[in-house]
XYZ file of C-alpha atoms in Angstrom:
334
model
C 75.989 189.449 -8.349
C 78.192 189.590 -5.254
C 76.590 191.649 -2.544
C 78.476 194.732 -1.438
C 78.299 196.318 1.979
C 75.360 198.500 2.895
C 75.520 202.112 1.679
C 76.831 204.603 4.205
C 74.254 206.612 6.157
C 75.465 210.217 5.977
C 74.360 213.643 4.899
C 74.350 213.314 1.090
C 77.007 215.327 -0.722
C 74.630 216.653 -3.340
C 75.739 218.964 -6.142
C 73.889 221.475 -8.349
C 71.933 219.565 -10.991
C 69.550 222.216 -12.364
C 69.233 225.990 -12.490
C 66.046 227.997 -12.381
C 66.586 230.666 -15.032
C 64.454 233.820 -15.063
C 65.204 236.460 -17.681
C 68.655 235.017 -18.352
C 69.695 235.072 -14.676
C 70.039 232.105 -12.315
C 67.262 232.687 -9.794
C 67.502 229.358 -8.001
C 69.541 226.169 -7.856
C 68.278 222.618 -7.404
C 70.802 220.280 -5.805
C 70.797 216.538 -6.176
C 72.689 213.487 -7.348
C 72.752 211.669 -10.676
C 74.253 208.441 -11.990
C 74.360 207.060 -15.528
C 75.434 203.468 -16.113
C 76.597 202.215 -19.484
C 75.535 198.909 -20.998
C 78.650 197.376 -19.403
C 77.456 198.485 -15.928
C 80.299 200.989 -15.647
C 79.545 204.463 -14.307
C 79.578 206.720 -17.372
C 78.494 209.846 -15.492
C 78.035 210.799 -11.882
C 77.235 214.026 -10.126
C 76.714 214.539 -6.431
C 76.663 211.567 -4.058
C 75.676 208.272 -5.682
C 76.841 205.993 -2.853
C 75.133 207.475 0.232
C 72.134 205.645 1.663
C 68.787 207.166 0.717
C 65.152 206.140 0.509
C 64.019 205.532 -3.096
C 60.352 205.859 -2.123
C 58.072 204.544 -4.884
C 60.978 204.059 -7.282
C 61.432 200.841 -5.261
C 58.110 199.423 -6.502
C 59.472 197.545 -9.540
C 61.807 195.702 -7.153
C 58.926 194.945 -4.796
C 56.917 193.618 -7.741
C 59.806 191.367 -8.818
C 59.952 189.974 -5.285
C 56.262 189.131 -5.356
C 56.512 187.426 -8.750
C 59.470 185.433 -7.439
C 57.225 184.412 -4.535
C 54.574 183.079 -6.926
C 52.400 186.075 -7.806
C 50.815 184.956 -11.115
C 49.859 188.386 -12.465
C 50.946 189.737 -15.850
C 49.972 192.604 -18.130
C 47.863 195.417 -16.716
C 47.519 193.926 -13.248
C 51.236 193.338 -12.839
C 51.905 196.890 -13.999
C 49.422 198.058 -11.365
C 51.357 196.040 -8.772
C 54.366 198.316 -9.407
C 52.276 201.469 -9.687
C 51.973 204.810 -8.006
C 48.651 205.175 -9.744
C 46.535 208.265 -10.287
C 43.284 206.842 -8.931
C 41.612 206.736 -12.342
C 38.825 204.244 -13.019
C 41.094 201.549 -14.579
C 43.333 201.674 -11.492
C 40.431 201.181 -9.113
C 38.894 198.422 -11.240
C 42.260 196.673 -11.511
C 42.911 196.838 -7.781
C 39.464 195.389 -7.069
C 40.259 192.569 -9.512
C 43.482 191.701 -7.674
C 41.598 191.664 -4.379
C 38.974 189.359 -5.917
C 41.670 186.991 -7.151
C 43.092 186.930 -3.634
C 39.683 186.280 -2.130
C 39.926 189.325 0.128
C 38.289 192.732 0.305
C 39.175 196.398 0.517
C 39.006 196.225 4.317
C 41.984 193.858 4.275
C 44.208 196.556 2.779
C 46.553 198.194 5.280
C 47.626 201.213 3.216
C 46.472 204.623 4.418
C 43.178 206.025 3.056
C 43.654 208.891 0.623
C 42.030 210.779 -2.229
C 43.066 210.018 -5.831
C 46.474 211.406 -6.824
C 45.327 212.879 -10.151
C 44.094 216.444 -9.455
C 41.159 216.274 -11.878
C 40.005 212.908 -10.539
C 40.514 214.151 -6.979
C 38.426 217.280 -7.576
C 35.612 215.182 -9.037
C 35.842 212.815 -6.081
C 35.491 215.757 -3.640
C 32.580 217.314 -5.557
C 30.767 214.002 -5.328
C 31.268 213.977 -1.570
C 33.424 210.871 -1.601
C 35.816 210.327 1.284
C 39.445 209.173 1.216
C 39.716 205.425 0.749
C 42.386 202.740 0.761
C 41.390 201.793 -2.784
C 41.969 205.316 -4.112
C 45.384 205.704 -2.462
C 48.146 205.535 -5.078
C 49.790 202.375 -3.663
C 46.628 200.254 -3.477
C 47.648 198.042 -6.406
C 50.888 197.113 -4.649
C 49.072 196.409 -1.391
C 46.431 194.277 -3.103
C 49.205 192.267 -4.759
C 50.928 191.885 -1.389
C 47.737 190.368 0.012
C 47.448 188.062 -3.015
C 51.064 186.929 -2.602
C 50.434 186.214 1.080
C 47.253 184.275 0.332
C 49.057 182.118 -2.255
C 51.853 181.297 0.175
C 49.680 180.714 3.221
C 51.171 183.714 5.019
C 49.175 185.778 7.501
C 47.286 188.745 6.067
C 46.667 191.106 8.943
C 50.371 191.796 9.607
C 51.691 191.732 6.031
C 53.378 195.147 6.523
C 55.491 193.992 9.456
C 59.177 194.044 8.386
C 59.539 190.609 10.013
C 56.687 189.138 7.912
C 57.762 186.475 5.355
C 56.573 188.723 2.513
C 58.654 191.694 3.634
C 61.681 189.490 4.272
C 61.335 188.153 0.712
C 61.125 191.715 -0.622
C 64.204 192.749 1.361
C 66.155 189.793 -0.034
C 65.176 190.765 -3.577
C 66.155 194.392 -3.001
C 69.578 193.279 -1.798
C 69.943 190.858 -4.710
C 69.002 193.365 -7.428
C 70.928 196.337 -5.999
C 73.952 194.227 -5.128
C 74.202 195.744 -1.658
C 72.933 195.166 1.847
C 70.101 197.256 3.277
C 71.413 199.834 5.714
C 68.148 200.794 7.404
C 64.403 200.180 7.277
C 61.643 202.718 7.834
C 57.983 203.115 6.843
C 56.896 204.589 3.521
C 53.966 206.964 3.200
C 51.589 204.097 2.393
C 52.649 202.127 5.481
C 54.854 199.535 3.767
C 58.454 198.924 4.857
C 60.927 201.086 2.956
C 64.561 200.108 2.524
C 67.648 202.239 2.060
C 69.696 201.788 -1.106
C 72.272 203.949 -2.832
C 71.503 205.772 -6.064
C 74.137 203.597 -7.726
C 72.435 200.471 -6.370
C 69.021 201.622 -7.593
C 70.415 202.099 -11.109
C 72.021 198.642 -10.976
C 68.691 197.122 -9.962
C 66.848 198.771 -12.856
C 69.492 197.494 -15.268
C 69.140 193.990 -13.830
C 65.387 194.117 -14.341
C 65.543 195.275 -17.976
C 68.346 192.923 -19.058
C 66.935 189.718 -17.550
C 65.902 186.921 -19.944
C 62.339 186.707 -21.185
C 59.971 184.959 -18.837
C 61.902 185.721 -15.682
C 60.166 187.647 -12.887
C 62.307 190.682 -13.735
C 61.377 190.593 -17.432
C 57.712 190.046 -16.640
C 57.630 193.169 -14.491
C 59.528 195.232 -17.066
C 57.286 194.066 -19.916
C 54.110 194.764 -17.953
C 55.152 198.288 -16.984
C 56.357 199.215 -20.476
C 53.331 197.771 -22.255
C 50.845 199.258 -19.774
C 52.566 202.484 -18.774
C 49.321 204.231 -17.823
C 48.526 201.490 -15.309
C 51.931 201.997 -13.669
C 51.226 205.715 -13.259
C 48.353 207.523 -14.975
C 47.108 208.786 -18.320
C 48.527 212.282 -17.773
C 51.751 211.421 -15.962
C 55.233 212.195 -17.274
C 56.618 208.713 -16.523
C 53.994 207.096 -18.760
C 54.682 209.650 -21.504
C 58.415 208.990 -21.235
C 57.951 205.234 -21.658
C 55.775 205.867 -24.713
C 58.328 208.270 -26.185
C 61.410 206.065 -25.736
C 60.909 202.497 -27.005
C 62.055 199.876 -24.510
C 62.507 202.308 -21.647
C 61.404 201.301 -18.154
C 61.068 204.174 -15.705
C 59.553 204.758 -12.275
C 59.303 207.880 -10.182
C 59.127 208.306 -6.433
C 58.200 211.082 -4.040
C 60.928 213.511 -2.987
C 62.401 213.906 -6.459
C 63.446 210.332 -7.250
C 63.411 208.646 -10.640
C 65.060 205.575 -12.113
C 65.104 204.519 -15.765
C 66.722 201.712 -17.741
C 66.925 200.425 -21.295
C 66.991 196.791 -22.461
C 70.761 196.910 -23.083
C 71.473 197.851 -19.453
C 71.981 201.603 -19.769
C 70.434 203.032 -16.623
C 69.823 206.396 -14.980
C 68.964 207.244 -11.382
C 68.214 210.748 -10.133
C 67.535 212.252 -6.719
C 66.574 215.923 -6.427
C 67.499 216.962 -2.908
C 64.550 219.290 -2.308
C 62.081 216.857 -3.870
C 61.101 219.261 -6.661
C 59.234 217.670 -9.549
C 59.997 220.673 -11.749
C 63.675 219.640 -11.719
C 63.221 215.858 -11.751
C 61.989 215.288 -15.279
C 64.277 217.793 -17.103
C 67.302 216.281 -15.342
C 66.211 212.733 -16.215
C 65.683 213.742 -19.850
C 69.108 215.407 -20.032
C 70.851 212.309 -18.683
C 68.941 210.051 -21.079
C 70.182 212.281 -23.890
C 73.708 211.775 -22.541
C 72.984 208.040 -22.705
C 72.340 208.360 -26.442
C 68.559 208.757 -26.625
C 67.451 210.955 -29.521
C 66.921 214.486 -28.201
C 63.893 214.929 -30.441
C 62.141 212.114 -28.561
C 62.885 213.911 -25.299
C 61.815 217.413 -26.339
C 58.525 217.362 -24.419
C 60.394 216.586 -21.199
C 62.461 219.777 -21.121
C 60.310 221.053 -18.268
C 57.522 223.553 -17.752
C 58.257 227.177 -18.697
C 58.710 229.718 -15.920
C 56.072 232.412 -16.297
C 56.214 236.140 -15.667
C 52.985 238.081 -16.165
C 51.541 234.972 -17.748
C 54.283 234.759 -20.395
C 57.345 232.469 -20.546
C 60.398 234.238 -19.126
C 62.596 231.278 -18.236
C 62.777 227.605 -17.374
C 64.487 224.951 -15.317
C 67.643 223.858 -17.128
C 69.968 221.001 -16.226
C 73.460 222.172 -15.347
C 76.034 222.191 -18.115
C 77.717 219.036 -16.774
C 74.540 217.066 -17.454
C 73.513 218.687 -20.705
C 76.576 220.069 -22.512
C 74.500 221.124 -25.531
C 72.365 223.486 -23.470
C 73.244 227.202 -23.134
C 76.112 227.937 -20.759
C 74.767 228.624 -17.293
C 76.724 230.756 -14.880
């Protein structure tokens, strides 16, 4: 794919993507941007600003995993899924991360991600009750960081500075991001876990997901897609909506990211990318589900992703609904 120029850094021109309805009245509005690509890579639907530069946060992890496989990372299955994970800190995630570290011949002290408590609230509460402290292993990006160390070890690259944007590993990841998105990186910053984070456009993120899911079997892209789809809980957690969505829609690859980001793609190249401007999770998943329905996914398979009910006095009195432009079969919303 020919590489386009870097996306423009500007204030995103977001548009309303979801309404908070209470008692039949619009109580709040979530702004954001949405793009839907058809199997021919054409833009079938767009709302808001799909070309402005933004940070995809953890939705970038499948691309980072592809870069590591291209660089020789030999993982597959559960451990490769964990490489692309924002995991919940459940026992299989911690065991898997330790296994990657063992394969690399390094230890938890070699990780450079920030210590944290497990992401899953139940696991986190148990962790606190037991008096356990935040750790690098429990932090939701530890699988990615362990795989980064393994990739460095295999290539003879230095370990202590593997998060430096000038490090060979991070340069390889940047090259893969530019290749898969089809555009240059506009700016680099630091993600919450400490790893370099690259700007893309929402359009570019959707293109990258489509590239990953349509690549031939055995390629690094296909290996990552297969691992995440077949081991969805390792890429997220047993109670997470992204894992449930991959189980509900056969062949779907999807990854979320902090600040209201999600990308999803099907094996034929149909792809969706969503950014909720205020970072609200309550709007993210209903909007993603509505756009997948627009892409032709059976609405019955998406029913559980309509969003949590809005309660009043402990009883449902409303919900978050995608705007009419995204979900034309939903009730008209003023």
